[in-house]
PDB file of C-alpha atoms in Angstrom:
ATOM      1  CA  MET A   1      96.208  44.067  95.179  1.00  0.00           C
ATOM      2  CA  LYS A   2      93.311  46.596  94.936  1.00  0.00           C
ATOM      3  CA  ARG A   3      93.337  46.876  98.585  1.00  0.00           C
ATOM      4  CA  ASN A   4      97.051  47.931  98.723  1.00  0.00           C
ATOM      5  CA  SER A   5      96.492  50.517  96.009  1.00  0.00           C
ATOM      6  CA  LEU A   6      93.558  52.044  97.806  1.00  0.00           C
ATOM      7  CA  ARG A   7      95.703  52.122 101.008  1.00  0.00           C
ATOM      8  CA  ARG A   8      98.501  53.801  99.162  1.00  0.00           C
ATOM      9  CA  LEU A   9      96.178  56.395  97.628  1.00  0.00           C
ATOM     10  CA  GLY A  10      94.667  57.071 100.932  1.00  0.00           C
ATOM     11  CA  ALA A  11      98.169  57.564 102.565  1.00  0.00           C
ATOM     12  CA  LEU A  12      99.107  59.846  99.767  1.00  0.00           C
ATOM     13  CA  VAL A  13      96.030  61.906 100.054  1.00  0.00           C
ATOM     14  CA  LEU A  14      96.495  62.098 103.883  1.00  0.00           C
ATOM     15  CA  SER A  15     100.050  63.257 103.693  1.00  0.00           C
ATOM     16  CA  LEU A  16      99.414  65.853 100.910  1.00  0.00           C
ATOM     17  CA  ALA A  17      96.467  67.179 103.153  1.00  0.00           C
ATOM     18  CA  LEU A  18      98.700  67.447 106.243  1.00  0.00           C
ATOM     19  CA  THR A  19     101.640  69.190 104.178  1.00  0.00           C
ATOM     20  CA  LEU A  20      99.179  71.752 102.712  1.00  0.00           C
ATOM     21  CA  SER A  21      97.633  72.401 106.268  1.00  0.00           C
ATOM     22  CA  LEU A  22     101.112  73.281 107.554  1.00  0.00           C
ATOM     23  CA  ALA A  23     102.124  75.760 104.902  1.00  0.00           C
ATOM     24  CA  PRO A  24     100.997  79.300 105.294  1.00  0.00           C
ATOM     25  CA  PRO A  25      98.258  80.296 102.904  1.00  0.00           C
ATOM     26  CA  VAL A  26      99.446  82.008  99.726  1.00  0.00           C
ATOM     27  CA  TRP A  27      96.887  84.669  99.942  1.00  0.00           C
ATOM     28  CA  ALA A  28      97.992  85.776 103.456  1.00  0.00           C
ATOM     29  CA  VAL A  29      99.220  89.313 103.672  1.00  0.00           C
ATOM     30  CA  ASP A  30     102.652  89.849 105.182  1.00  0.00           C
ATOM     31  CA  PRO A  31     102.600  92.814 107.749  1.00  0.00           C
ATOM     32  CA  ALA A  32     105.795  93.931 105.983  1.00  0.00           C
ATOM     33  CA  ASP A  33     103.892  94.673 102.923  1.00  0.00           C
ATOM     34  CA  LEU A  34     102.197  97.987 104.608  1.00  0.00           C
ATOM     35  CA  SER A  35     104.060 101.313 104.254  1.00  0.00           C
ATOM     36  CA  ILE A  36     103.273 105.040 104.455  1.00  0.00           C
ATOM     37  CA  THR A  37     103.664 107.296 101.399  1.00  0.00           C
ATOM     38  CA  GLY A  38     103.519 110.945 100.787  1.00  0.00           C
ATOM     39  CA  PRO A  39     105.677 114.023 101.268  1.00  0.00           C
ATOM     40  CA  ASN A  40     108.215 113.961 104.236  1.00  0.00           C
ATOM     41  CA  GLU A  41     108.271 117.653 104.900  1.00  0.00           C
ATOM     42  CA  VAL A  42     105.635 120.062 105.998  1.00  0.00           C
ATOM     43  CA  GLU A  43     105.973 123.829 106.527  1.00  0.00           C
ATOM     44  CA  LYS A  44     104.537 125.490 109.535  1.00  0.00           C
ATOM     45  CA  GLY A  45     100.930 126.744 108.795  1.00  0.00           C
ATOM     46  CA  LYS A  46     100.506 124.064 106.032  1.00  0.00           C
ATOM     47  CA  SER A  47      99.313 120.536 105.644  1.00  0.00           C
ATOM     48  CA  ILE A  48     100.425 117.343 103.663  1.00  0.00           C
ATOM     49  CA  GLU A  49      98.557 114.034 102.925  1.00  0.00           C
ATOM     50  CA  LEU A  50      99.841 110.590 103.883  1.00  0.00           C
ATOM     51  CA  ASN A  51      98.546 107.361 102.566  1.00  0.00           C
ATOM     52  CA  ALA A  52      98.612 103.733 103.909  1.00  0.00           C
ATOM     53  CA  THR A  53     100.024 101.802 100.864  1.00  0.00           C
ATOM     54  CA  TRP A  54     100.469  98.109 100.351  1.00  0.00           C
ATOM     55  CA  LYS A  55     103.355  96.817  98.342  1.00  0.00           C
ATOM     56  CA  GLN A  56     102.713  96.591  94.728  1.00  0.00           C
ATOM     57  CA  GLY A  57     101.086  93.409  93.697  1.00  0.00           C
ATOM     58  CA  VAL A  58      99.577  92.733  97.131  1.00  0.00           C
ATOM     59  CA  VAL A  59      95.817  93.070  97.373  1.00  0.00           C
ATOM     60  CA  GLU A  60      94.770  95.121 100.537  1.00  0.00           C
ATOM     61  CA  PRO A  61      93.048  92.783 102.922  1.00  0.00           C
ATOM     62  CA  THR A  62      89.540  93.221 103.549  1.00  0.00           C
ATOM     63  CA  GLY A  63      88.118  94.713 106.717  1.00  0.00           C
ATOM     64  CA  VAL A  64      91.416  96.691 107.661  1.00  0.00           C
ATOM     65  CA  SER A  65      91.179  99.074 110.454  1.00  0.00           C
ATOM     66  CA  TYR A  66      93.848 101.688 110.461  1.00  0.00           C
ATOM     67  CA  GLN A  67      94.881 103.801 113.574  1.00  0.00           C
ATOM     68  CA  TRP A  68      97.085 106.894 112.732  1.00  0.00           C
ATOM     69  CA  SER A  69      98.938 108.470 115.828  1.00  0.00           C
ATOM     70  CA  LEU A  70     101.653 110.960 116.916  1.00  0.00           C
ATOM     71  CA  PRO A  71     103.711 110.762 119.969  1.00  0.00           C
ATOM     72  CA  PRO A  72     101.869 112.297 122.872  1.00  0.00           C
ATOM     73  CA  THR A  73     104.798 114.796 123.422  1.00  0.00           C
ATOM     74  CA  VAL A  74     104.228 116.415 120.000  1.00  0.00           C
ATOM     75  CA  THR A  75     102.612 119.778 120.062  1.00  0.00           C
ATOM     76  CA  GLY A  76     101.444 122.073 117.122  1.00  0.00           C
ATOM     77  CA  VAL A  77     101.087 118.993 114.689  1.00  0.00           C
ATOM     78  CA  SER A  78      97.595 117.291 114.279  1.00  0.00           C
ATOM     79  CA  LEU A  79      96.175 114.415 112.123  1.00  0.00           C
ATOM     80  CA  THR A  80      92.882 114.498 110.376  1.00  0.00           C
ATOM     81  CA  LYS A  81      91.638 111.196 109.197  1.00  0.00           C
ATOM     82  CA  GLU A  82      90.334 111.757 105.699  1.00  0.00           C
ATOM     83  CA  THR A  83      89.562 107.972 105.026  1.00  0.00           C
ATOM     84  CA  GLU A  84      90.639 104.776 106.646  1.00  0.00           C
ATOM     85  CA  ALA A  85      93.878 104.769 104.549  1.00  0.00           C
ATOM     86  CA  LYS A  86      94.487 108.614 104.343  1.00  0.00           C
ATOM     87  CA  VAL A  87      95.420 111.254 106.894  1.00  0.00           C
ATOM     88  CA  THR A  88      96.338 114.961 106.711  1.00  0.00           C
ATOM     89  CA  VAL A  89      99.196 116.121 108.903  1.00  0.00           C
ATOM     90  CA  THR A  90      98.895 119.919 109.704  1.00  0.00           C
ATOM     91  CA  ALA A  91     101.783 121.854 111.460  1.00  0.00           C
ATOM     92  CA  ASP A  92     100.420 125.014 112.930  1.00  0.00           C
ATOM     93  CA  ASN A  93     102.769 127.970 113.721  1.00  0.00           C
ATOM     94  CA  THR A  94     103.599 126.780 117.105  1.00  0.00           C
ATOM     95  CA  ALA A  95     105.075 123.418 116.067  1.00  0.00           C
ATOM     96  CA  ALA A  96     108.478 122.778 116.801  1.00  0.00           C
ATOM     97  CA  GLU A  97     110.884 122.405 113.921  1.00  0.00           C
ATOM     98  CA  GLY A  98     112.321 118.965 113.297  1.00  0.00           C
ATOM     99  CA  ASP A  99     111.274 115.358 112.869  1.00  0.00           C
ATOM    100  CA  VAL A 100     107.997 114.115 113.890  1.00  0.00           C
ATOM    101  CA  GLU A 101     107.163 110.309 113.827  1.00  0.00           C
ATOM    102  CA  VAL A 102     103.839 109.474 112.501  1.00  0.00           C
ATOM    103  CA  THR A 103     102.610 105.991 113.381  1.00  0.00           C
ATOM    104  CA  LEU A 104     100.148 103.839 111.271  1.00  0.00           C
ATOM    105  CA  LYS A 105      98.835 100.589 112.904  1.00  0.00           C
ATOM    106  CA  ALA A 106      96.761  98.312 110.634  1.00  0.00           C
ATOM    107  CA  ASP A 107      94.532  95.483 112.081  1.00  0.00           C
ATOM    108  CA  TRP A 108      92.721  92.811 109.989  1.00  0.00           C
ATOM    109  CA  THR A 109      91.895  89.131 109.761  1.00  0.00           C
ATOM    110  CA  ASP A 110      92.614  86.617 107.303  1.00  0.00           C
ATOM    111  CA  GLY A 111      92.035  83.381 109.240  1.00  0.00           C
ATOM    112  CA  THR A 112      93.781  84.709 112.252  1.00  0.00           C
ATOM    113  CA  ALA A 113      94.127  88.281 113.646  1.00  0.00           C
ATOM    114  CA  GLN A 114      97.028  90.254 111.880  1.00  0.00           C
ATOM    115  CA  THR A 115      98.622  93.429 112.921  1.00  0.00           C
ATOM    116  CA  ALA A 116     101.129  95.673 111.085  1.00  0.00           C
ATOM    117  CA  THR A 117     102.779  98.734 112.545  1.00  0.00           C
ATOM    118  CA  VAL A 118     105.025 101.265 110.425  1.00  0.00           C
ATOM    119  CA  THR A 119     106.253 104.684 111.208  1.00  0.00           C
ATOM    120  CA  TYR A 120     107.076 107.582 108.980  1.00  0.00           C
ATOM    121  CA  ASN A 121     109.198 110.728 109.658  1.00  0.00           C
ATOM    122  CA  VAL A 122     107.845 114.057 108.725  1.00  0.00           C
ATOM    123  CA  LYS A 123     110.120 117.073 108.962  1.00  0.00           C
ATOM    124  CA  VAL A 124     108.451 120.279 110.273  1.00  0.00           C
ATOM    125  CA  LYS A 125     110.089 123.254 108.533  1.00  0.00           C
ATOM    126  CA  ALA A 126     109.881 126.976 109.073  1.00  0.00           C
ATOM    127  CA  ALA A 127     107.414 128.675 106.742  1.00  0.00           C
ATOM    128  CA  SER A 128     108.952 130.144 103.790  1.00  0.00           C
ATOM    129  CA  THR A 129     108.405 133.809 103.459  1.00  0.00           C
ATOM    130  CA  CYS A 130     108.453 136.102 100.483  1.00  0.00           C
ATOM    131  CA  LEU A 131     108.573 139.847 100.258  1.00  0.00           C
ATOM    132  CA  LEU A 132     108.100 141.626  97.091  1.00  0.00           C
ATOM    133  CA  TYR A 133     108.144 145.494  96.809  1.00  0.00           C
ATOM    134  CA  THR A 134     106.994 146.253  93.272  1.00  0.00           C
ATOM    135  CA  SER A 135     104.468 148.545  91.699  1.00  0.00           C
ATOM    136  CA  ASP A 136     103.231 145.671  89.550  1.00  0.00           C
ATOM    137  CA  ALA A 137     100.406 143.642  91.172  1.00  0.00           C
ATOM    138  CA  ALA A 138     100.954 140.691  88.817  1.00  0.00           C
ATOM    139  CA  ASP A 139     104.559 140.266  90.244  1.00  0.00           C
ATOM    140  CA  ASP A 140     103.241 140.311  93.787  1.00  0.00           C
ATOM    141  CA  MET A 141     100.796 137.603  92.886  1.00  0.00           C
ATOM    142  CA  GLN A 142     103.515 135.263  91.593  1.00  0.00           C
ATOM    143  CA  CYS A 143     105.199 135.154  95.009  1.00  0.00           C
TER     144      CYS A 143
END
């Protein structure tokens, strides 16, 4: 009787172990949890900051490597990496007006190699101009 109980217990433990080994780990990060946040417009001659953001409630995986990029055909727009997860987008005065696609690729390991790639459209706009002709210097400075 004891022998049958031990066999059943062993079979139960083995089946439980097999079931758990096939399930994805609950701590694994889904690549869809990554996004880019920040302003979606930049004026010529100005800059904006974009951030890699993980979905609320998701802990950023350790050892993430971020690569920010622009299409090779884009001119007049540059990226400056401030931190791994933050980049400054600068549009100089020669940048063409219109949408520019910023791509973020993140690589990390949580048991296996993981990669997530997301894109974000930034619209390059003409620089706003302001001309004030007053004799009051304070008004000129508000422009």
